[in-house]
mmCIF file of C-alpha atoms in Angstrom:
data_model
loop_
_atom_site.group_PDB
_atom_site.id
_atom_site.type_symbol
_atom_site.label_atom_id
_atom_site.label_comp_id
_atom_site.label_asym_id
_atom_site.label_seq_id
_atom_site.Cartn_x
_atom_site.Cartn_y
_atom_site.Cartn_z
ATOM 1 C CA MET Y 138 -19.513 -12.783 14.980
ATOM 2 C CA ALA Y 139 -16.335 -10.948 16.044
ATOM 3 C CA ILE Y 140 -13.323 -10.655 13.766
ATOM 4 C CA GLY Y 141 -10.925 -13.532 14.336
ATOM 5 C CA SER Y 142 -13.401 -16.018 15.760
ATOM 6 C CA GLU Y 143 -12.475 -18.312 12.861
ATOM 7 C CA ILE Y 144 -9.162 -18.260 10.966
ATOM 8 C CA ASP Y 145 -7.969 -20.465 8.115
ATOM 9 C CA ASN Y 146 -4.556 -20.201 6.496
ATOM 10 C CA GLU Y 147 -3.021 -21.679 3.350
ATOM 11 C CA ARG Y 148 0.599 -21.735 2.178
ATOM 12 C CA ILE Y 149 1.233 -20.748 -1.444
ATOM 13 C CA GLU Y 150 4.705 -21.555 -2.739
ATOM 14 C CA TYR Y 151 5.563 -20.381 -6.250
ATOM 15 C CA HIS Y 152 8.978 -18.749 -5.677
ATOM 16 C CA ASN Y 153 12.473 -20.025 -4.889
ATOM 17 C CA ASN Y 154 13.411 -17.362 -2.339
ATOM 18 C CA THR Y 155 12.082 -14.405 -0.330
ATOM 19 C CA VAL Y 156 8.753 -12.958 -1.487
ATOM 20 C CA LEU Y 157 8.886 -9.166 -1.262
ATOM 21 C CA THR Y 158 5.503 -8.010 -2.541
ATOM 22 C CA VAL Y 159 1.936 -9.156 -3.169
ATOM 23 C CA ALA Y 160 -1.200 -7.611 -4.697
ATOM 24 C CA CYS Y 161 -4.715 -8.905 -5.267
ATOM 25 C CA CYS Y 162 -7.384 -8.083 -7.857
ATOM 26 C CA THR Y 163 -10.990 -8.721 -6.830
ATOM 27 C CA GLU Y 164 -12.410 -8.216 -10.336
ATOM 28 C CA ASP Y 165 -11.099 -11.476 -11.789
ATOM 29 C CA HIS Y 166 -9.942 -13.199 -8.565
ATOM 30 C CA THR Y 167 -6.215 -13.106 -9.287
ATOM 31 C CA VAL Y 168 -3.158 -12.427 -7.110
ATOM 32 C CA LEU Y 169 0.368 -11.297 -7.992
ATOM 33 C CA SER Y 170 3.499 -11.983 -5.971
ATOM 34 C CA GLY Y 171 7.057 -10.856 -6.636
ATOM 35 C CA ALA Y 172 10.290 -12.252 -5.227
ATOM 36 C CA GLU Y 173 13.928 -11.398 -4.593
ATOM 37 C CA ASP Y 174 15.028 -13.654 -7.458
ATOM 38 C CA GLY Y 175 13.195 -11.460 -10.000
ATOM 39 C CA SER Y 176 10.244 -13.789 -10.538
ATOM 40 C CA VAL Y 177 6.551 -12.836 -10.601
ATOM 41 C CA ALA Y 178 3.735 -15.339 -10.040
ATOM 42 C CA LEU Y 179 0.122 -14.850 -11.108
ATOM 43 C CA PHE Y 180 -2.299 -17.205 -9.376
ATOM 44 C CA SER Y 181 -6.004 -17.636 -8.659
ATOM 45 C CA SER Y 182 -7.444 -16.351 -5.380
ATOM 46 C CA LYS Y 183 -10.206 -18.972 -5.588
ATOM 47 C CA ASP Y 184 -8.095 -22.134 -5.444
ATOM 48 C CA ASN Y 185 -4.481 -20.773 -5.447
ATOM 49 C CA THR Y 186 -3.780 -22.385 -8.856
ATOM 50 C CA LEU Y 187 -0.700 -20.983 -10.602
ATOM 51 C CA LEU Y 188 -1.776 -19.238 -13.815
ATOM 52 C CA HIS Y 189 1.570 -17.963 -15.040
ATOM 53 C CA ARG Y 190 5.125 -17.333 -13.866
ATOM 54 C CA ILE Y 191 7.322 -14.693 -15.489
ATOM 55 C CA THR Y 192 10.749 -13.130 -15.020
ATOM 56 C CA PRO Y 193 10.486 -9.535 -16.305
ATOM 57 C CA GLY Y 194 14.083 -8.369 -15.967
ATOM 58 C CA PRO Y 195 17.578 -9.804 -15.460
ATOM 59 C CA VAL Y 196 18.301 -10.479 -11.764
ATOM 60 C CA ASP Y 197 16.871 -7.490 -9.879
ATOM 61 C CA PRO Y 198 14.443 -8.137 -7.004
ATOM 62 C CA VAL Y 199 10.760 -7.426 -7.633
ATOM 63 C CA ASN Y 200 10.108 -4.648 -5.110
ATOM 64 C CA CYS Y 201 6.493 -3.970 -6.047
ATOM 65 C CA VAL Y 202 3.642 -5.394 -8.110
ATOM 66 C CA THR Y 203 0.289 -3.712 -8.647
ATOM 67 C CA PHE Y 204 -2.799 -3.924 -10.849
ATOM 68 C CA ASN Y 205 -4.461 -1.197 -12.882
ATOM 69 C CA PRO Y 206 -7.791 -0.738 -11.016
ATOM 70 C CA ARG Y 207 -9.690 0.253 -14.166
ATOM 71 C CA GLU Y 208 -8.008 -2.002 -16.745
ATOM 72 C CA THR Y 209 -7.542 -5.009 -14.464
ATOM 73 C CA ALA Y 210 -5.925 -7.110 -17.213
ATOM 74 C CA LYS Y 211 -2.875 -4.859 -16.907
ATOM 75 C CA PHE Y 212 -0.334 -5.054 -14.123
ATOM 76 C CA TYR Y 213 2.993 -3.434 -13.283
ATOM 77 C CA CYS Y 214 6.213 -4.887 -11.871
ATOM 78 C CA ALA Y 215 9.003 -2.731 -10.438
ATOM 79 C CA LEU Y 216 12.516 -4.177 -10.737
ATOM 80 C CA GLY Y 217 15.551 -2.013 -10.088
ATOM 81 C CA GLU Y 218 15.058 1.314 -11.872
ATOM 82 C CA LYS Y 219 12.463 -0.003 -14.346
ATOM 83 C CA ILE Y 220 8.741 -0.720 -14.414
ATOM 84 C CA PHE Y 221 7.516 -3.528 -16.669
ATOM 85 C CA VAL Y 222 3.919 -3.538 -17.910
ATOM 86 C CA TYR Y 223 2.075 -6.795 -18.651
ATOM 87 C CA ASP Y 224 -1.338 -7.813 -19.925
ATOM 88 C CA LYS Y 225 -2.864 -11.030 -18.526
ATOM 89 C CA ARG Y 226 -4.180 -11.864 -22.010
ATOM 90 C CA GLN Y 227 -0.666 -11.993 -23.524
ATOM 91 C CA LEU Y 228 1.787 -12.821 -20.790
ATOM 92 C CA ASN Y 229 4.556 -14.042 -23.069
ATOM 93 C CA ASP Y 230 5.466 -10.454 -24.002
ATOM 94 C CA VAL Y 231 6.111 -7.245 -22.094
ATOM 95 C CA CYS Y 232 3.612 -4.576 -23.177
ATOM 96 C CA ASP Y 233 5.790 -1.650 -22.188
ATOM 97 C CA THR Y 234 8.817 -0.682 -20.105
ATOM 98 C CA TYR Y 235 9.225 2.591 -18.217
ATOM 99 C CA ALA Y 236 12.774 3.639 -17.390
ATOM 100 C CA TYR Y 237 12.487 7.117 -15.891
ATOM 101 C CA HIS Y 238 14.081 6.442 -12.504
ATOM 102 C CA GLU Y 239 17.790 6.620 -11.718
ATOM 103 C CA GLU Y 240 17.594 4.722 -8.422
ATOM 104 C CA GLU Y 241 15.832 1.569 -7.229
ATOM 105 C CA ILE Y 242 12.027 1.827 -7.242
ATOM 106 C CA ASN Y 243 10.216 1.004 -4.002
ATOM 107 C CA GLN Y 244 6.535 1.344 -4.855
ATOM 108 C CA VAL Y 245 4.190 1.885 -7.801
ATOM 109 C CA ALA Y 246 0.548 2.995 -7.610
ATOM 110 C CA VAL Y 247 -2.108 3.608 -10.269
ATOM 111 C CA ASP Y 248 -4.973 6.031 -9.615
ATOM 112 C CA GLU Y 249 -8.576 4.778 -9.298
ATOM 113 C CA LYS Y 250 -9.427 5.764 -12.902
ATOM 114 C CA GLY Y 251 -6.404 3.940 -14.319
ATOM 115 C CA GLN Y 252 -5.119 7.112 -15.985
ATOM 116 C CA TYR Y 253 -2.015 8.003 -13.987
ATOM 117 C CA MET Y 254 0.804 6.091 -12.372
ATOM 118 C CA VAL Y 255 3.113 7.277 -9.613
ATOM 119 C CA SER Y 256 6.334 5.624 -8.420
ATOM 120 C CA CYS Y 257 9.011 6.420 -5.844
ATOM 121 C CA ASP Y 258 12.663 5.493 -5.393
ATOM 122 C CA ASP Y 259 15.726 5.401 -3.138
ATOM 123 C CA ASP Y 260 16.741 8.930 -4.133
ATOM 124 C CA GLY Y 261 13.585 10.437 -2.597
ATOM 125 C CA THR Y 262 12.180 11.058 -6.069
ATOM 126 C CA VAL Y 263 8.551 10.606 -7.113
ATOM 127 C CA ILE Y 264 7.676 10.279 -10.806
ATOM 128 C CA CYS Y 265 4.164 10.664 -12.235
ATOM 129 C CA LEU Y 266 3.212 9.251 -15.624
ATOM 130 C CA ASP Y 267 0.147 9.796 -17.816
ATOM 131 C CA LEU Y 268 -0.925 6.292 -18.917
ATOM 132 C CA THR Y 269 -3.530 7.558 -21.399
ATOM 133 C CA LYS Y 270 -0.915 8.599 -23.947
ATOM 134 C CA SER Y 271 0.442 5.744 -26.023
ATOM 135 C CA GLU Y 272 3.332 7.835 -27.343
ATOM 136 C CA GLY Y 273 5.269 10.717 -25.878
ATOM 137 C CA LYS Y 274 4.014 10.091 -22.369
ATOM 138 C CA SER Y 275 3.749 13.069 -20.054
ATOM 139 C CA VAL Y 276 6.227 12.641 -17.200
ATOM 140 C CA SER Y 277 6.624 14.854 -14.140
ATOM 141 C CA LYS Y 278 9.468 14.404 -11.661
ATOM 142 C CA HIS Y 279 9.463 15.587 -8.043
ATOM 143 C CA THR Y 280 12.238 15.324 -5.463
ATOM 144 C CA LEU Y 281 10.139 15.272 -2.298
ATOM 145 C CA HIS Y 282 12.274 13.550 0.341
ATOM 146 C CA ASP Y 283 15.764 14.101 1.722
ATOM 147 C CA ASN Y 284 16.267 10.365 1.950
ATOM 148 C CA ILE Y 285 14.699 7.164 0.563
ATOM 149 C CA CYS Y 286 11.058 7.539 -0.457
ATOM 150 C CA ALA Y 287 9.649 4.195 0.666
ATOM 151 C CA SER Y 288 5.993 4.520 -0.282
ATOM 152 C CA VAL Y 289 3.563 6.542 -2.401
ATOM 153 C CA GLN Y 290 -0.204 6.497 -3.011
ATOM 154 C CA TRP Y 291 -2.897 8.550 -4.750
ATOM 155 C CA VAL Y 292 -5.377 10.547 -2.685
ATOM 156 C CA PRO Y 293 -8.847 9.106 -3.459
ATOM 157 C CA GLY Y 294 -11.186 11.472 -5.286
ATOM 158 C CA ARG Y 295 -8.415 13.975 -6.002
ATOM 159 C CA SER Y 296 -6.801 12.958 -9.258
ATOM 160 C CA SER Y 297 -3.749 15.230 -8.996
ATOM 161 C CA GLU Y 298 -2.854 14.640 -5.346
ATOM 162 C CA ILE Y 299 -0.493 12.084 -3.807
ATOM 163 C CA VAL Y 300 0.885 11.180 -0.387
ATOM 164 C CA SER Y 301 4.422 9.854 0.012
ATOM 165 C CA GLY Y 302 6.415 8.636 2.992
ATOM 166 C CA GLY Y 303 10.147 8.381 3.441
ATOM 167 C CA MET Y 304 13.164 7.657 5.601
ATOM 168 C CA ASP Y 305 13.360 11.383 6.395
ATOM 169 C CA CYS Y 306 10.411 10.713 8.770
ATOM 170 C CA LYS Y 307 8.036 12.846 6.687
ATOM 171 C CA ILE Y 308 4.791 12.323 4.813
ATOM 172 C CA HIS Y 309 4.264 14.774 1.975
ATOM 173 C CA HIS Y 310 0.805 15.606 0.613
ATOM 174 C CA ARG Y 311 1.295 17.198 -2.786
ATOM 175 C CA ASP Y 312 -0.495 18.295 -5.934
ATOM 176 C CA VAL Y 313 1.821 16.756 -8.502
ATOM 177 C CA TYR Y 314 0.392 18.447 -11.589
ATOM 178 C CA LYS Y 315 0.593 21.921 -10.151
ATOM 179 C CA SER Y 316 3.923 20.998 -8.476
ATOM 180 C CA ARG Y 317 2.523 22.437 -5.269
ATOM 181 C CA PRO Y 318 3.149 21.137 -1.732
ATOM 182 C CA LEU Y 319 -0.086 20.947 0.269
ATOM 183 C CA LYS Y 320 1.038 19.668 3.651
ATOM 184 C CA THR Y 321 3.905 17.922 5.424
ATOM 185 C CA LEU Y 322 3.056 15.499 8.230
ATOM 186 C CA THR Y 323 5.700 14.628 10.811
ATOM 187 C CA GLU Y 324 5.805 12.450 13.935
ATOM 188 C CA LYS Y 325 7.268 13.418 17.283
ATOM 189 C CA THR Y 326 10.540 11.700 18.152
ATOM 190 C CA GLU Y 327 11.689 10.314 21.481
ATOM 191 C CA GLN Y 328 15.143 11.664 22.307
ATOM 192 C CA GLN Y 329 17.771 10.590 24.753
ATOM 193 C CA GLY Y 330 20.695 12.978 24.829
ATOM 194 C CA ILE Y 331 21.651 13.547 21.217
ATOM 195 C CA HIS Y 332 20.312 10.176 20.076
ATOM 196 C CA ILE Y 333 16.824 9.541 18.699
ATOM 197 C CA ILE Y 334 15.179 6.384 20.019
ATOM 198 C CA ASN Y 335 13.326 4.439 17.300
ATOM 199 C CA PRO Y 336 13.290 7.128 14.581
ATOM 200 C CA PRO Y 337 9.834 7.307 12.983
ATOM 201 C CA PHE Y 338 10.899 6.406 9.457
ATOM 202 C CA VAL Y 339 7.792 6.170 7.287
ATOM 203 C CA ASN Y 340 7.851 2.614 5.923
ATOM 204 C CA CYS Y 341 4.488 2.601 4.203
ATOM 205 C CA VAL Y 342 1.411 4.728 3.470
ATOM 206 C CA ALA Y 343 -1.968 3.351 2.362
ATOM 207 C CA THR Y 344 -5.222 4.763 1.000
ATOM 208 C CA TYR Y 345 -8.422 3.165 -0.326
ATOM 209 C CA TRP Y 346 -10.477 4.324 -3.318
ATOM 210 C CA SER Y 347 -13.725 4.961 -1.379
ATOM 211 C CA SER Y 348 -12.224 6.134 1.905
ATOM 212 C CA ARG Y 349 -11.089 9.423 3.395
ATOM 213 C CA TYR Y 350 -8.574 7.674 5.644
ATOM 214 C CA MET Y 351 -4.834 7.508 5.087
ATOM 215 C CA VAL Y 352 -2.720 5.128 7.189
ATOM 216 C CA ALA Y 353 1.034 5.120 7.819
ATOM 217 C CA GLY Y 354 3.335 2.528 9.351
ATOM 218 C CA TYR Y 355 6.483 3.784 11.075
ATOM 219 C CA GLY Y 356 9.878 2.323 11.908
ATOM 220 C CA SER Y 357 9.075 3.000 15.562
ATOM 221 C CA GLY Y 358 6.216 0.478 15.383
ATOM 222 C CA THR Y 359 3.547 3.192 15.407
ATOM 223 C CA VAL Y 360 0.520 2.936 13.096
ATOM 224 C CA LYS Y 361 -1.217 6.255 12.637
ATOM 225 C CA VAL Y 362 -4.422 7.220 10.811
ATOM 226 C CA TRP Y 363 -5.283 10.574 9.218
ATOM 227 C CA ARG Y 364 -8.608 11.655 7.788
ATOM 228 C CA LEU Y 365 -9.023 13.846 4.720
ATOM 229 C CA GLY Y 366 -10.764 17.166 5.254
ATOM 230 C CA SER Y 367 -11.549 19.978 2.856
ATOM 231 C CA LYS Y 368 -9.168 21.116 0.135
ATOM 232 C CA LYS Y 369 -7.884 23.803 2.470
ATOM 233 C CA VAL Y 370 -7.455 21.519 5.500
ATOM 234 C CA GLY Y 371 -6.011 18.386 3.844
ATOM 235 C CA TYR Y 372 -5.120 15.412 6.063
ATOM 236 C CA VAL Y 373 -5.470 15.805 9.842
ATOM 237 C CA PRO Y 374 -4.847 13.293 12.677
ATOM 238 C CA PHE Y 375 -7.661 10.840 13.358
ATOM 239 C CA LYS Y 376 -6.235 8.235 15.722
ATOM 240 C CA SER Y 377 -3.235 6.084 16.545
ATOM 241 C CA LEU Y 378 -3.622 2.303 16.472
ATOM 242 C CA PRO Y 379 -1.842 -0.211 18.746
ATOM 243 C CA ARG Y 380 1.845 -0.150 17.954
ATOM 244 C CA HIS Y 381 4.012 -3.091 16.997
ATOM 245 C CA ASN Y 382 6.949 -4.089 19.193
ATOM 246 C CA ALA Y 383 9.215 -3.536 16.199
ATOM 247 C CA GLY Y 384 8.840 -1.518 12.986
ATOM 248 C CA ALA Y 385 5.461 -1.437 11.264
ATOM 249 C CA GLY Y 386 6.728 -2.454 7.847
ATOM 250 C CA CYS Y 387 3.479 -2.480 5.882
ATOM 251 C CA VAL Y 388 -0.102 -1.245 6.122
ATOM 252 C CA CYS Y 389 -3.176 -1.599 3.926
ATOM 253 C CA LEU Y 390 -6.880 -0.835 3.928
ATOM 254 C CA VAL Y 391 -8.925 -3.904 2.941
ATOM 255 C CA ASP Y 392 -12.014 -1.718 2.689
ATOM 256 C CA GLY Y 393 -12.909 1.857 3.562
ATOM 257 C CA THR Y 394 -12.635 1.438 7.331
ATOM 258 C CA THR Y 395 -10.575 -1.688 8.095
ATOM 259 C CA VAL Y 396 -6.814 -1.267 8.561
ATOM 260 C CA VAL Y 397 -4.334 -4.137 8.467
ATOM 261 C CA SER Y 398 -0.736 -3.620 9.579
ATOM 262 C CA GLY Y 399 2.210 -5.999 9.542
ATOM 263 C CA GLY Y 400 5.199 -5.646 11.818
ATOM 264 C CA ASN Y 401 8.790 -6.742 12.110
ATOM 265 C CA ASP Y 402 7.599 -8.365 15.346
ATOM 266 C CA GLY Y 403 5.744 -10.996 13.273
ATOM 267 C CA PHE Y 404 2.267 -9.774 14.246
ATOM 268 C CA ILE Y 405 -0.593 -8.720 11.999
ATOM 269 C CA HIS Y 406 -3.042 -6.198 13.500
ATOM 270 C CA ILE Y 407 -6.559 -5.756 12.102
ATOM 271 C CA SER Y 408 -8.326 -2.598 13.275
ATOM 272 C CA GLU Y 409 -11.813 -1.205 12.714
ATOM 273 C CA LEU Y 410 -11.791 2.581 12.372
ATOM 274 C CA GLU Y 411 -15.540 2.912 12.805
ATOM 275 C CA ARG Y 412 -17.527 1.070 15.421
ATOM 276 C CA GLY Y 413 -20.434 -1.043 14.240
ATOM 277 C CA HIS Y 414 -18.723 -1.723 10.908
ATOM 278 C CA THR Y 415 -19.991 -5.078 9.618
ATOM 279 C CA ASN Y 416 -19.379 -5.140 5.881
ATOM 280 C CA GLY Y 417 -17.114 -3.948 3.093
ATOM 281 C CA HIS Y 418 -18.834 -0.580 2.583
ATOM 282 C CA THR Y 419 -17.946 2.789 4.029
ATOM 283 C CA ASN Y 420 -20.502 4.167 6.470
ATOM 284 C CA GLY Y 421 -22.463 7.255 5.477
ATOM 285 C CA HIS Y 422 -20.550 9.727 7.666
ATOM 286 C CA CYS Y 423 -17.302 8.841 5.887
ATOM 287 C CA ASN Y 424 -18.453 9.785 2.389
ATOM 288 C CA GLY Y 425 -16.460 12.956 1.981
ATOM 289 C CA HIS Y 426 -19.046 15.511 3.171
ATOM 290 C CA SER Y 427 -18.032 15.986 6.807
ATOM 291 C CA ASP Y 428 -15.054 17.836 8.221
ATOM 292 C CA ASN Y 429 -15.748 16.769 11.818
ATOM 293 C CA ILE Y 430 -12.244 15.399 12.337
ATOM 294 C CA ALA Y 431 -10.230 14.679 15.452
ATOM 295 C CA SER Y 432 -7.451 17.026 16.505
ATOM 296 C CA ASP Y 433 -3.968 16.019 17.626
ATOM 297 C CA ASP Y 434 -5.226 15.820 21.206
ATOM 298 C CA ASP Y 435 -7.932 13.340 20.190
ATOM 299 C CA ALA Y 436 -5.566 11.054 18.304
ATOM 300 C CA ASP Y 437 -4.992 8.730 21.266
ATOM 301 C CA ILE Y 438 -4.184 5.073 20.901
ATOM 302 C CA ASP Y 439 -7.371 3.052 20.378
ATOM 303 C CA ASP Y 440 -7.137 -0.717 20.788
ATOM 304 C CA THR Y 441 -10.805 -1.518 21.394
ATOM 305 C CA CYS Y 442 -11.399 -2.662 17.822
ATOM 306 C CA THR Y 443 -8.119 -4.417 17.079
ATOM 307 C CA PHE Y 444 -7.551 -8.124 16.508
ATOM 308 C CA LYS Y 445 -3.952 -9.400 16.678
ATOM 309 C CA LEU Y 446 -2.742 -12.376 14.680
ATOM 310 C CA LEU Y 447 0.681 -13.979 15.195
ATOM 311 C CA HIS Y 448 2.197 -14.645 11.782
ATOM 312 C CA GLY Y 449 5.583 -15.510 13.251
ATOM 313 C CA HIS Y 450 7.954 -13.807 10.807
ATOM 314 C CA LYS Y 451 8.844 -10.250 9.770
ATOM 315 C CA ILE Y 452 6.224 -9.223 7.219
ATOM 316 C CA ASN Y 453 7.335 -7.690 3.933
ATOM 317 C CA TRP Y 454 3.967 -6.894 2.343
ATOM 318 C CA LEU Y 455 0.222 -7.257 2.855
ATOM 319 C CA SER Y 456 -2.709 -7.117 0.451
ATOM 320 C CA GLY Y 457 -6.317 -8.107 0.889
ATOM 321 C CA PHE Y 458 -10.016 -7.402 0.596
ATOM 322 C CA ARG Y 459 -13.185 -7.762 2.619
ATOM 323 C CA ASP Y 460 -16.629 -9.072 1.679
ATOM 324 C CA THR Y 461 -19.732 -9.462 3.832
ATOM 325 C CA SER Y 462 -18.497 -12.540 5.682
ATOM 326 C CA CYS Y 463 -14.712 -12.648 5.518
ATOM 327 C CA ILE Y 464 -11.425 -10.753 5.316
ATOM 328 C CA THR Y 465 -9.074 -12.381 2.830
ATOM 329 C CA LEU Y 466 -5.471 -11.405 3.432
ATOM 330 C CA TYR Y 467 -2.219 -12.277 1.644
ATOM 331 C CA ALA Y 468 1.018 -11.901 3.607
ATOM 332 C CA CYS Y 469 4.610 -12.424 2.504
ATOM 333 C CA ASP Y 470 7.661 -12.566 4.730
ATOM 334 C CA GLU Y 471 11.345 -13.545 4.601
ATOM 335 C CA SER Y 472 10.477 -17.006 3.263
ATOM 336 C CA ASN Y 473 9.483 -18.094 -0.262
ATOM 337 C CA VAL Y 474 5.865 -18.560 0.842
ATOM 338 C CA VAL Y 475 2.778 -16.358 0.470
ATOM 339 C CA THR Y 476 0.301 -17.059 3.284
ATOM 340 C CA LYS Y 477 -3.397 -16.662 2.592
ATOM 341 C CA TYR Y 478 -5.551 -15.906 5.647
ATOM 342 C CA SER Y 479 -9.332 -16.197 5.651
ATOM 343 C CA ILE Y 480 -10.535 -14.371 8.762
ATOM 344 C CA ARG Y 481 -14.162 -14.487 9.854
#
């Protein structure tokens, strides 16, 4: 059965105004959403029942929520310049508060082992934090971008490496513990006279714990995929996916080879990176042992494996997962609603 032959959607309404971020945890079937009014909702992915609603800070918008992939009871909420840590088993109290940023935080990510956290802000700064130390936490600070750093993620299988994307149109691949730049990835710009048409601001980057792919969504509407090579090679172009008619505001990998992108044009694109992919597991030739990777010339637009879904509104954030029979996707937009899609 082809992707998109059957689609169900449900409206989940636990906020009073615009929902900015959403994250799901497959371990205990829970979902987090954060809104412009500073509220965070925790609800069940099985029946959408509200489990708890909290307001971590004063009145700052919740720009990002994320779970700890190893200690799934813990989750993190970014409001303003602070990150609030909660435990699902004691939601009446904040477990910890991190206040290392000087500007508004845009994204938070925890590595696959649950040991390190990275966050980025409007000043172009990326901060890494060792979560294993209960006192005197080890903090490293890196000014990577000349403008807003919109997104940051860990590189799977490489515990000291991150990728970050910013409004300076650059993606930086960096070893944060050796403070060493590894690679800078840039997009070509279309120019008319002295003006740049649709500057390729990097709105979002995404990785997946078992995958060698990294995906980026650009302000130009482009969605581009890189594949991780050897330590010496780093990320190299793999392919470009069908572009959105307006900015690609968010991207995610729901498994090792399935990319979902959301655009300001109100469309959601679902793309298979490997033909013949039928389940939530990465195929054998994508297990980290092959450096047979496409060059820039091979990175042509590929729309043969893409399904397009009209959501109807500018999409702020996407999160989801895939099992053997279904892609479950949570989308938030400019409304106070989180939409749950079940796509078969």
